[in-house]
mmCIF file of C-alpha atoms in Angstrom:
data_model
loop_
_atom_site.group_PDB
_atom_site.id
_atom_site.type_symbol
_atom_site.label_atom_id
_atom_site.label_comp_id
_atom_site.label_asym_id
_atom_site.label_seq_id
_atom_site.Cartn_x
_atom_site.Cartn_y
_atom_site.Cartn_z
ATOM 1 C CA MET A 309 107.774 -37.393 59.010
ATOM 2 C CA VAL A 310 109.414 -39.173 62.034
ATOM 3 C CA ASP A 311 111.330 -36.578 64.089
ATOM 4 C CA ARG A 312 114.345 -38.180 65.073
ATOM 5 C CA PRO A 313 117.572 -36.554 67.145
ATOM 6 C CA ASN A 314 121.010 -37.579 66.121
ATOM 7 C CA LYS A 315 119.600 -38.244 62.429
ATOM 8 C CA PRO A 316 122.323 -37.213 59.623
ATOM 9 C CA SER A 317 122.401 -34.368 57.704
ATOM 10 C CA ALA A 318 120.020 -34.672 54.057
ATOM 11 C CA ILE A 319 121.816 -33.495 51.342
ATOM 12 C CA SER A 320 122.003 -29.877 51.323
ATOM 13 C CA PRO A 321 120.156 -28.188 48.420
ATOM 14 C CA VAL A 322 121.086 -24.973 47.373
ATOM 15 C CA GLY A 323 119.523 -23.063 44.452
ATOM 16 C CA SER A 324 118.137 -19.663 42.921
ATOM 17 C CA ALA A 325 114.984 -19.486 41.051
ATOM 18 C CA ALA A 326 116.409 -17.702 38.333
ATOM 19 C CA ALA A 327 119.398 -20.319 37.404
ATOM 20 C CA PRO A 328 119.064 -23.912 35.815
ATOM 21 C CA GLN A 329 116.874 -25.944 37.802
ATOM 22 C CA PRO A 330 116.184 -29.884 37.907
ATOM 23 C CA SER A 331 114.690 -31.681 35.034
ATOM 24 C CA VAL A 332 112.314 -34.566 35.967
ATOM 25 C CA ASP A 333 110.755 -36.764 32.973
ATOM 26 C CA ILE A 334 108.425 -40.040 32.781
ATOM 27 C CA SER A 335 109.026 -42.065 30.041
ATOM 28 C CA SER A 336 106.674 -42.344 27.364
ATOM 29 C CA ASP A 337 105.461 -45.669 28.340
ATOM 30 C CA ASN A 338 104.773 -44.135 31.615
ATOM 31 C CA SER A 339 107.265 -47.106 33.520
ATOM 32 C CA ARG A 340 110.456 -44.742 34.674
ATOM 33 C CA ILE A 341 110.766 -41.478 35.924
ATOM 34 C CA THR A 342 114.224 -39.775 35.257
ATOM 35 C CA ALA A 343 115.656 -36.535 37.074
ATOM 36 C CA ARG A 344 118.795 -34.302 36.419
ATOM 37 C CA LEU A 345 120.385 -31.876 37.553
ATOM 38 C CA PRO A 346 122.023 -28.801 35.554
ATOM 39 C CA THR A 347 125.337 -29.914 36.327
ATOM 40 C CA GLY A 348 124.905 -33.553 34.783
ATOM 41 C CA GLU A 349 124.529 -36.080 37.801
ATOM 42 C CA SER A 350 121.243 -37.859 37.263
ATOM 43 C CA VAL A 351 119.030 -40.496 38.438
ATOM 44 C CA GLU A 352 116.331 -43.306 36.625
ATOM 45 C CA VAL A 353 113.826 -45.204 38.931
ATOM 46 C CA LEU A 354 111.579 -48.060 37.763
ATOM 47 C CA LEU A 355 108.081 -47.742 38.957
ATOM 48 C CA TYR A 356 107.788 -51.458 38.796
ATOM 49 C CA GLY A 357 109.397 -52.189 42.953
ATOM 50 C CA ALA A 358 110.181 -48.455 42.557
ATOM 51 C CA THR A 359 113.759 -49.633 41.859
ATOM 52 C CA VAL A 360 116.638 -47.079 41.641
ATOM 53 C CA ILE A 361 118.263 -48.693 37.937
ATOM 54 C CA SER A 362 120.890 -45.993 37.114
ATOM 55 C CA TRP A 363 122.531 -43.142 39.268
ATOM 56 C CA LYS A 364 125.392 -41.113 37.346
ATOM 57 C CA ASN A 365 127.783 -38.775 38.249
ATOM 58 C CA GLY A 366 128.016 -35.149 36.573
ATOM 59 C CA ASN A 367 130.810 -36.636 34.308
ATOM 60 C CA GLY A 368 128.377 -39.074 33.126
ATOM 61 C CA ALA A 369 130.262 -42.223 35.266
ATOM 62 C CA GLU A 370 127.555 -44.874 36.482
ATOM 63 C CA ASN A 371 127.276 -45.342 40.284
ATOM 64 C CA LEU A 372 125.504 -48.498 40.090
ATOM 65 C CA TRP A 373 125.560 -52.013 38.826
ATOM 66 C CA LEU A 374 122.836 -53.063 36.830
ATOM 67 C CA SER A 375 122.547 -56.787 34.862
ATOM 68 C CA GLU A 376 122.596 -56.404 31.474
ATOM 69 C CA LYS A 377 119.864 -59.320 31.427
ATOM 70 C CA ALA A 378 118.053 -57.562 34.272
ATOM 71 C CA VAL A 379 114.056 -57.933 33.249
ATOM 72 C CA LEU A 380 112.362 -54.060 33.161
ATOM 73 C CA ASP A 381 109.305 -54.840 31.990
ATOM 74 C CA GLY A 382 107.520 -55.413 35.186
ATOM 75 C CA SER A 383 107.051 -59.237 34.970
ATOM 76 C CA LYS A 384 109.854 -60.106 38.332
ATOM 77 C CA ALA A 385 111.980 -57.990 40.398
ATOM 78 C CA VAL A 386 115.011 -55.904 39.009
ATOM 79 C CA ARG A 387 118.686 -57.730 39.376
ATOM 80 C CA GLY A 388 121.428 -54.772 40.521
ATOM 81 C CA GLY A 389 120.305 -51.269 40.959
ATOM 82 C CA ILE A 390 118.451 -51.078 44.120
ATOM 83 C CA PRO A 391 115.416 -53.127 44.650
ATOM 84 C CA VAL A 392 113.970 -52.192 47.850
ATOM 85 C CA VAL A 393 112.753 -55.477 50.353
ATOM 86 C CA PHE A 394 109.720 -54.853 52.613
ATOM 87 C CA PRO A 395 108.054 -56.436 55.189
ATOM 88 C CA VAL A 396 110.600 -59.286 54.987
ATOM 89 C CA PHE A 397 113.846 -59.851 54.358
ATOM 90 C CA GLY A 398 114.792 -63.249 53.041
ATOM 91 C CA PRO A 399 112.665 -66.329 53.126
ATOM 92 C CA PRO A 400 110.039 -65.792 55.240
ATOM 93 C CA PRO A 401 110.096 -67.329 58.487
ATOM 94 C CA LYS A 402 107.044 -70.357 58.734
ATOM 95 C CA ASP A 403 105.967 -68.802 62.461
ATOM 96 C CA HIS A 404 105.826 -64.896 61.536
ATOM 97 C CA ALA A 405 102.685 -63.347 59.862
ATOM 98 C CA THR A 406 104.985 -62.833 56.906
ATOM 99 C CA SER A 407 104.874 -66.963 55.760
ATOM 100 C CA ALA A 408 102.969 -67.003 53.251
ATOM 101 C CA LEU A 409 104.865 -64.100 51.655
ATOM 102 C CA PRO A 410 107.438 -64.664 48.905
ATOM 103 C CA GLN A 411 111.436 -64.075 49.658
ATOM 104 C CA HIS A 412 112.037 -60.545 50.326
ATOM 105 C CA GLY A 413 108.045 -59.313 50.405
ATOM 106 C CA PHE A 414 106.451 -57.768 47.786
ATOM 107 C CA ALA A 415 107.762 -54.246 47.596
ATOM 108 C CA ARG A 416 110.200 -55.024 44.795
ATOM 109 C CA ASN A 417 107.419 -57.064 43.162
ATOM 110 C CA ASN A 418 104.737 -54.163 42.520
ATOM 111 C CA ARG A 419 104.357 -50.789 40.623
ATOM 112 C CA TRP A 420 104.430 -47.630 43.148
ATOM 113 C CA GLU A 421 102.114 -44.404 42.284
ATOM 114 C CA TYR A 422 105.104 -41.790 41.750
ATOM 115 C CA LEU A 423 103.648 -38.838 43.693
ATOM 116 C CA GLY A 424 105.711 -35.838 42.361
ATOM 117 C CA LYS A 425 109.516 -33.690 43.139
ATOM 118 C CA SER A 426 109.740 -31.313 45.520
ATOM 119 C CA SER A 427 112.949 -29.874 47.328
ATOM 120 C CA SER A 428 113.411 -28.325 50.624
ATOM 121 C CA GLU A 429 111.820 -24.722 51.571
ATOM 122 C CA SER A 430 113.971 -24.427 54.428
ATOM 123 C CA ALA A 431 117.763 -24.468 52.310
ATOM 124 C CA PRO A 432 119.859 -22.138 51.874
ATOM 125 C CA LEU A 433 119.478 -20.078 48.807
ATOM 126 C CA SER A 434 123.187 -20.142 47.122
ATOM 127 C CA LYS A 435 124.905 -17.232 46.155
ATOM 128 C CA SER A 436 126.560 -18.641 43.012
ATOM 129 C CA GLY A 437 123.599 -18.481 40.616
ATOM 130 C CA ALA A 438 124.332 -22.311 39.971
ATOM 131 C CA GLY A 439 120.203 -23.472 40.315
ATOM 132 C CA ASP A 440 119.052 -25.710 42.744
ATOM 133 C CA ASP A 441 121.277 -28.564 43.666
ATOM 134 C CA THR A 442 118.809 -31.364 44.542
ATOM 135 C CA VAL A 443 115.718 -33.161 43.331
ATOM 136 C CA LYS A 444 113.438 -35.312 45.487
ATOM 137 C CA LEU A 445 111.155 -37.905 44.085
ATOM 138 C CA ASP A 446 108.207 -39.390 46.091
ATOM 139 C CA PHE A 447 107.272 -42.688 45.185
ATOM 140 C CA GLY A 448 104.161 -44.566 47.250
ATOM 141 C CA LEU A 449 102.750 -48.105 47.846
ATOM 142 C CA TYR A 450 99.722 -48.925 49.717
ATOM 143 C CA SER A 451 97.523 -52.072 51.028
ATOM 144 C CA SER A 452 95.047 -50.878 48.739
ATOM 145 C CA ALA A 453 96.633 -50.614 45.579
ATOM 146 C CA LEU A 454 98.433 -54.641 46.559
ATOM 147 C CA PRO A 455 96.619 -57.435 44.504
ATOM 148 C CA GLU A 456 93.859 -59.612 46.224
ATOM 149 C CA ASP A 457 96.358 -62.549 46.812
ATOM 150 C CA ALA A 458 99.029 -60.493 48.107
ATOM 151 C CA ARG A 459 96.634 -58.866 50.779
ATOM 152 C CA LYS A 460 95.374 -62.452 51.360
ATOM 153 C CA LYS A 461 99.146 -63.275 52.482
ATOM 154 C CA TRP A 462 99.375 -60.128 54.665
ATOM 155 C CA PRO A 463 96.240 -58.260 55.585
ATOM 156 C CA TYR A 464 97.502 -55.666 57.446
ATOM 157 C CA ASP A 465 96.431 -51.736 56.239
ATOM 158 C CA PHE A 466 99.726 -50.143 55.432
ATOM 159 C CA GLY A 467 101.223 -46.743 53.572
ATOM 160 C CA LEU A 468 105.378 -46.470 52.105
ATOM 161 C CA VAL A 469 106.255 -43.438 50.977
ATOM 162 C CA TYR A 470 109.656 -43.797 49.502
ATOM 163 C CA SER A 471 111.762 -40.739 48.701
ATOM 164 C CA VAL A 472 114.904 -40.601 46.322
ATOM 165 C CA THR A 473 116.819 -37.530 46.638
ATOM 166 C CA LEU A 474 119.573 -36.600 43.968
ATOM 167 C CA GLY A 475 122.258 -34.229 44.896
ATOM 168 C CA ARG A 476 125.239 -33.133 43.477
ATOM 169 C CA GLU A 477 127.209 -35.094 46.728
ATOM 170 C CA GLY A 478 125.424 -38.268 46.108
ATOM 171 C CA LEU A 479 121.930 -40.391 46.561
ATOM 172 C CA GLN A 480 119.602 -40.352 49.413
ATOM 173 C CA THR A 481 117.064 -43.177 49.655
ATOM 174 C CA MET A 482 114.292 -42.695 52.572
ATOM 175 C CA MET A 483 111.276 -45.468 53.703
ATOM 176 C CA ASN A 484 108.758 -44.078 55.070
ATOM 177 C CA VAL A 485 106.188 -46.765 56.989
ATOM 178 C CA ARG A 486 103.077 -45.970 58.450
ATOM 179 C CA ASN A 487 100.533 -48.369 59.966
ATOM 180 C CA GLU A 488 96.916 -47.454 58.717
ATOM 181 C CA GLY A 489 94.914 -49.862 60.606
ATOM 182 C CA LYS A 490 93.693 -50.765 63.946
ATOM 183 C CA GLU A 491 96.282 -53.785 64.082
ATOM 184 C CA PRO A 492 99.723 -53.818 64.815
ATOM 185 C CA PHE A 493 101.931 -55.545 62.481
ATOM 186 C CA GLU A 494 105.801 -56.267 62.416
ATOM 187 C CA PHE A 495 108.322 -55.516 59.335
ATOM 188 C CA GLN A 496 112.320 -55.517 58.144
ATOM 189 C CA VAL A 497 113.025 -52.884 55.389
ATOM 190 C CA LEU A 498 115.986 -53.409 53.486
ATOM 191 C CA MET A 499 117.570 -51.067 50.086
ATOM 192 C CA HIS A 500 119.278 -54.036 48.419
ATOM 193 C CA THR A 501 122.076 -51.288 46.491
ATOM 194 C CA TYR A 502 124.103 -53.087 44.550
ATOM 195 C CA LEU A 503 127.494 -50.496 43.869
ATOM 196 C CA LYS A 504 129.656 -50.825 40.854
ATOM 197 C CA VAL A 505 133.398 -50.962 41.177
ATOM 198 C CA SER A 506 136.324 -51.501 38.589
ATOM 199 C CA ASP A 507 137.379 -54.562 40.223
ATOM 200 C CA ILE A 508 136.538 -56.640 43.557
ATOM 201 C CA SER A 509 139.480 -58.157 43.838
ATOM 202 C CA LYS A 510 141.362 -54.555 44.368
ATOM 203 C CA THR A 511 138.398 -53.477 46.472
ATOM 204 C CA THR A 512 137.409 -53.217 50.132
ATOM 205 C CA ILE A 513 134.982 -52.576 52.392
ATOM 206 C CA THR A 514 135.403 -50.497 56.026
ATOM 207 C CA GLY A 515 133.541 -49.259 58.991
ATOM 208 C CA LEU A 516 132.329 -52.912 59.876
ATOM 209 C CA LEU A 517 135.234 -53.877 62.411
ATOM 210 C CA SER A 518 134.425 -55.094 65.754
ATOM 211 C CA ALA A 519 130.302 -56.050 64.704
ATOM 212 C CA PRO A 520 128.436 -58.511 64.838
ATOM 213 C CA TYR A 521 127.394 -60.459 61.917
ATOM 214 C CA ILE A 522 125.736 -63.759 60.469
ATOM 215 C CA ASP A 523 127.369 -65.674 58.160
ATOM 216 C CA LYS A 524 124.731 -67.257 55.373
ATOM 217 C CA VAL A 525 127.682 -68.803 53.674
ATOM 218 C CA LEU A 526 128.885 -70.330 56.715
ATOM 219 C CA ASN A 527 125.227 -72.104 57.917
ATOM 220 C CA ALA A 528 124.347 -69.113 59.109
ATOM 221 C CA THR A 529 126.824 -69.093 62.457
ATOM 222 C CA ALA A 530 127.803 -66.356 64.673
ATOM 223 C CA HIS A 531 130.794 -64.169 64.257
ATOM 224 C CA THR A 532 132.557 -60.953 64.872
ATOM 225 C CA GLU A 533 134.124 -58.874 62.278
ATOM 226 C CA SER A 534 137.961 -59.124 62.958
ATOM 227 C CA ASN A 535 139.548 -57.117 60.178
ATOM 228 C CA HIS A 536 139.665 -53.112 59.193
ATOM 229 C CA ALA A 537 139.284 -53.188 55.645
ATOM 230 C CA ILE A 538 137.233 -56.823 54.599
ATOM 231 C CA SER A 539 138.307 -57.779 51.237
ATOM 232 C CA ILE A 540 136.129 -60.160 48.661
ATOM 233 C CA THR A 541 137.741 -63.204 47.624
ATOM 234 C CA GLY A 542 134.732 -65.845 47.204
ATOM 235 C CA GLU A 543 131.439 -65.665 47.590
ATOM 236 C CA VAL A 544 130.234 -63.375 50.574
ATOM 237 C CA ASP A 545 126.440 -62.999 52.358
ATOM 238 C CA ARG A 546 126.507 -61.577 55.675
ATOM 239 C CA VAL A 547 124.240 -59.854 57.833
ATOM 240 C CA TYR A 548 126.145 -57.069 60.145
ATOM 241 C CA HIS A 549 123.631 -55.774 62.908
ATOM 242 C CA SER A 550 123.550 -53.471 66.083
ATOM 243 C CA LEU A 551 126.000 -51.326 63.713
ATOM 244 C CA LYS A 552 127.404 -48.157 66.336
ATOM 245 C CA GLN A 553 129.266 -46.729 63.370
ATOM 246 C CA SER A 554 126.871 -45.048 61.213
ATOM 247 C CA THR A 555 129.157 -45.326 57.575
ATOM 248 C CA THR A 556 130.658 -48.172 55.837
ATOM 249 C CA SER A 557 133.021 -47.143 53.106
ATOM 250 C CA VAL A 558 133.931 -48.812 49.563
ATOM 251 C CA LEU A 559 137.305 -48.331 48.673
ATOM 252 C CA GLU A 560 138.988 -48.905 45.541
ATOM 253 C CA ASP A 561 143.014 -49.438 45.370
ATOM 254 C CA GLY A 562 142.843 -47.922 49.006
ATOM 255 C CA LYS A 563 140.760 -44.692 47.744
ATOM 256 C CA PRO A 564 137.864 -43.832 48.785
ATOM 257 C CA ARG A 565 134.729 -44.637 46.464
ATOM 258 C CA TYR A 566 131.645 -44.903 48.199
ATOM 259 C CA ASP A 567 130.578 -43.697 51.651
ATOM 260 C CA VAL A 568 126.778 -45.625 52.580
ATOM 261 C CA VAL A 569 125.406 -43.607 55.903
ATOM 262 C CA ARG A 570 122.768 -45.239 57.904
ATOM 263 C CA ASP A 571 119.544 -43.118 59.170
ATOM 264 C CA ASN A 572 117.889 -45.149 61.747
ATOM 265 C CA LEU A 573 118.554 -48.147 60.509
ATOM 266 C CA ASP A 574 121.164 -50.524 62.385
ATOM 267 C CA ASP A 575 122.480 -53.514 59.996
ATOM 268 C CA THR A 576 123.862 -53.650 56.866
ATOM 269 C CA VAL A 577 124.003 -56.771 54.209
ATOM 270 C CA LEU A 578 127.216 -57.677 52.746
ATOM 271 C CA TRP A 579 126.638 -59.493 49.435
ATOM 272 C CA ASN A 580 128.385 -61.015 45.910
ATOM 273 C CA PRO A 581 127.465 -64.237 44.710
ATOM 274 C CA TRP A 582 130.656 -65.035 43.468
ATOM 275 C CA THR A 583 131.597 -67.396 40.501
ATOM 276 C CA GLU A 584 129.169 -70.552 41.511
ATOM 277 C CA LYS A 585 126.060 -68.512 42.777
ATOM 278 C CA ALA A 586 126.369 -66.071 39.806
ATOM 279 C CA ALA A 587 126.490 -68.688 37.577
ATOM 280 C CA GLY A 588 123.124 -70.131 38.572
ATOM 281 C CA MET A 589 121.302 -67.112 38.312
ATOM 282 C CA GLY A 590 119.571 -66.740 35.237
ATOM 283 C CA ASP A 591 119.674 -62.729 35.139
ATOM 284 C CA PHE A 592 122.756 -62.087 36.289
ATOM 285 C CA TYR A 593 124.787 -61.393 33.166
ATOM 286 C CA PRO A 594 127.546 -61.092 32.601
ATOM 287 C CA LYS A 595 128.488 -64.190 34.425
ATOM 288 C CA ASP A 596 131.780 -62.782 35.431
ATOM 289 C CA GLY A 597 129.549 -59.507 36.414
ATOM 290 C CA PHE A 598 130.546 -59.868 40.440
ATOM 291 C CA LYS A 599 133.976 -58.632 39.755
ATOM 292 C CA HIS A 600 132.197 -55.343 39.262
ATOM 293 C CA MET A 601 130.105 -55.547 42.013
ATOM 294 C CA VAL A 602 129.619 -55.188 45.046
ATOM 295 C CA CYS A 603 126.010 -54.881 47.580
ATOM 296 C CA VAL A 604 126.255 -52.782 50.962
ATOM 297 C CA GLU A 605 122.847 -52.987 51.920
ATOM 298 C CA VAL A 606 121.751 -50.783 54.712
ATOM 299 C CA GLY A 607 118.514 -51.718 56.631
ATOM 300 C CA ALA A 608 116.644 -53.429 59.853
ATOM 301 C CA VAL A 609 116.342 -57.076 59.336
ATOM 302 C CA ASN A 610 118.518 -58.751 62.112
ATOM 303 C CA SER A 611 114.712 -58.056 63.685
ATOM 304 C CA TRP A 612 111.593 -56.987 63.295
ATOM 305 C CA THR A 613 110.056 -53.932 63.506
ATOM 306 C CA LYS A 614 106.592 -53.344 65.301
ATOM 307 C CA LEU A 615 104.235 -50.748 64.652
ATOM 308 C CA ASP A 616 101.197 -50.316 66.362
ATOM 309 C CA GLY A 617 97.777 -48.320 65.095
ATOM 310 C CA GLY A 618 98.530 -45.117 63.502
ATOM 311 C CA GLU A 619 102.338 -45.171 64.429
ATOM 312 C CA SER A 620 104.892 -44.483 61.666
ATOM 313 C CA TRP A 621 108.920 -45.045 61.619
ATOM 314 C CA GLU A 622 111.476 -43.672 58.817
ATOM 315 C CA GLY A 623 115.201 -45.000 58.042
ATOM 316 C CA GLY A 624 117.555 -44.442 55.484
ATOM 317 C CA GLN A 625 120.491 -44.202 54.034
ATOM 318 C CA LEU A 626 122.449 -41.766 52.130
ATOM 319 C CA ILE A 627 125.533 -42.645 49.243
ATOM 320 C CA LYS A 628 128.248 -40.635 48.313
ATOM 321 C CA SER A 629 130.181 -40.847 45.221
ATOM 322 C CA LEU A 630 133.472 -39.928 46.275
ATOM 323 C CA LEU A 631 135.222 -40.366 42.298
#
């Protein structure tokens, strides 16, 4: 892993070997991994795209929005949850090495390998006897495992390790990218998180004041955020970049609901399709589902990250559920 100064603390595991331990189950069709903590928190990851499709609190409350018509059979990217975008965000530029790839790249459209579970060896032990408080699931995607067509469109040797850590205080998702070849390559990465909210009309987003952003709804024009608390009253598709504050928060009725903390990522996409865009997406259902979700997507997408041969990069997020 890459050692970086001043990175936010990971979810701190505590536990006792004699106490109840987290459980990890592989589905009978080998399509998904489910992890549960002794205190009831759970996460479910589809191996297709390494897509997190469920994350629940200890009381069973779901934190992620998943379309009722999301395709989960590995035939297309999942609508909802946390899809992974790599190595390009949005439609690929015509003058870039990713130009032949589909929108949002190939990571969300390929099956990943489950590498196993683990926990921190340096974590302090719990004196309460409550058992381990975290479980980390690792998933891998490598250039050698890509279909030949994808290899031709982006012929670089790479290795991705995506770590999903479930804790009592939240969910952490981290991506490690390594250039396994000799030729340098450039990439973008994003975690397309669909957060579930009770009512979008009573939801506000904070932590983006004074941040520059590109507004894709307004012909990709440049703006600066002037609102401390952003309300969503129509289609929103903004790429906030060069962010100085690490945390973007989602509030419901003025009360904190989620904190999204970026780690080595400077950009955040804020997205809600609203009425017309939702109606045009066949896998978005119910059609008024936009009233109960908001995408706060951390990433490095406003520019390109370059890796020379043998180099690696790591970045991700910690989402805290504040119910």
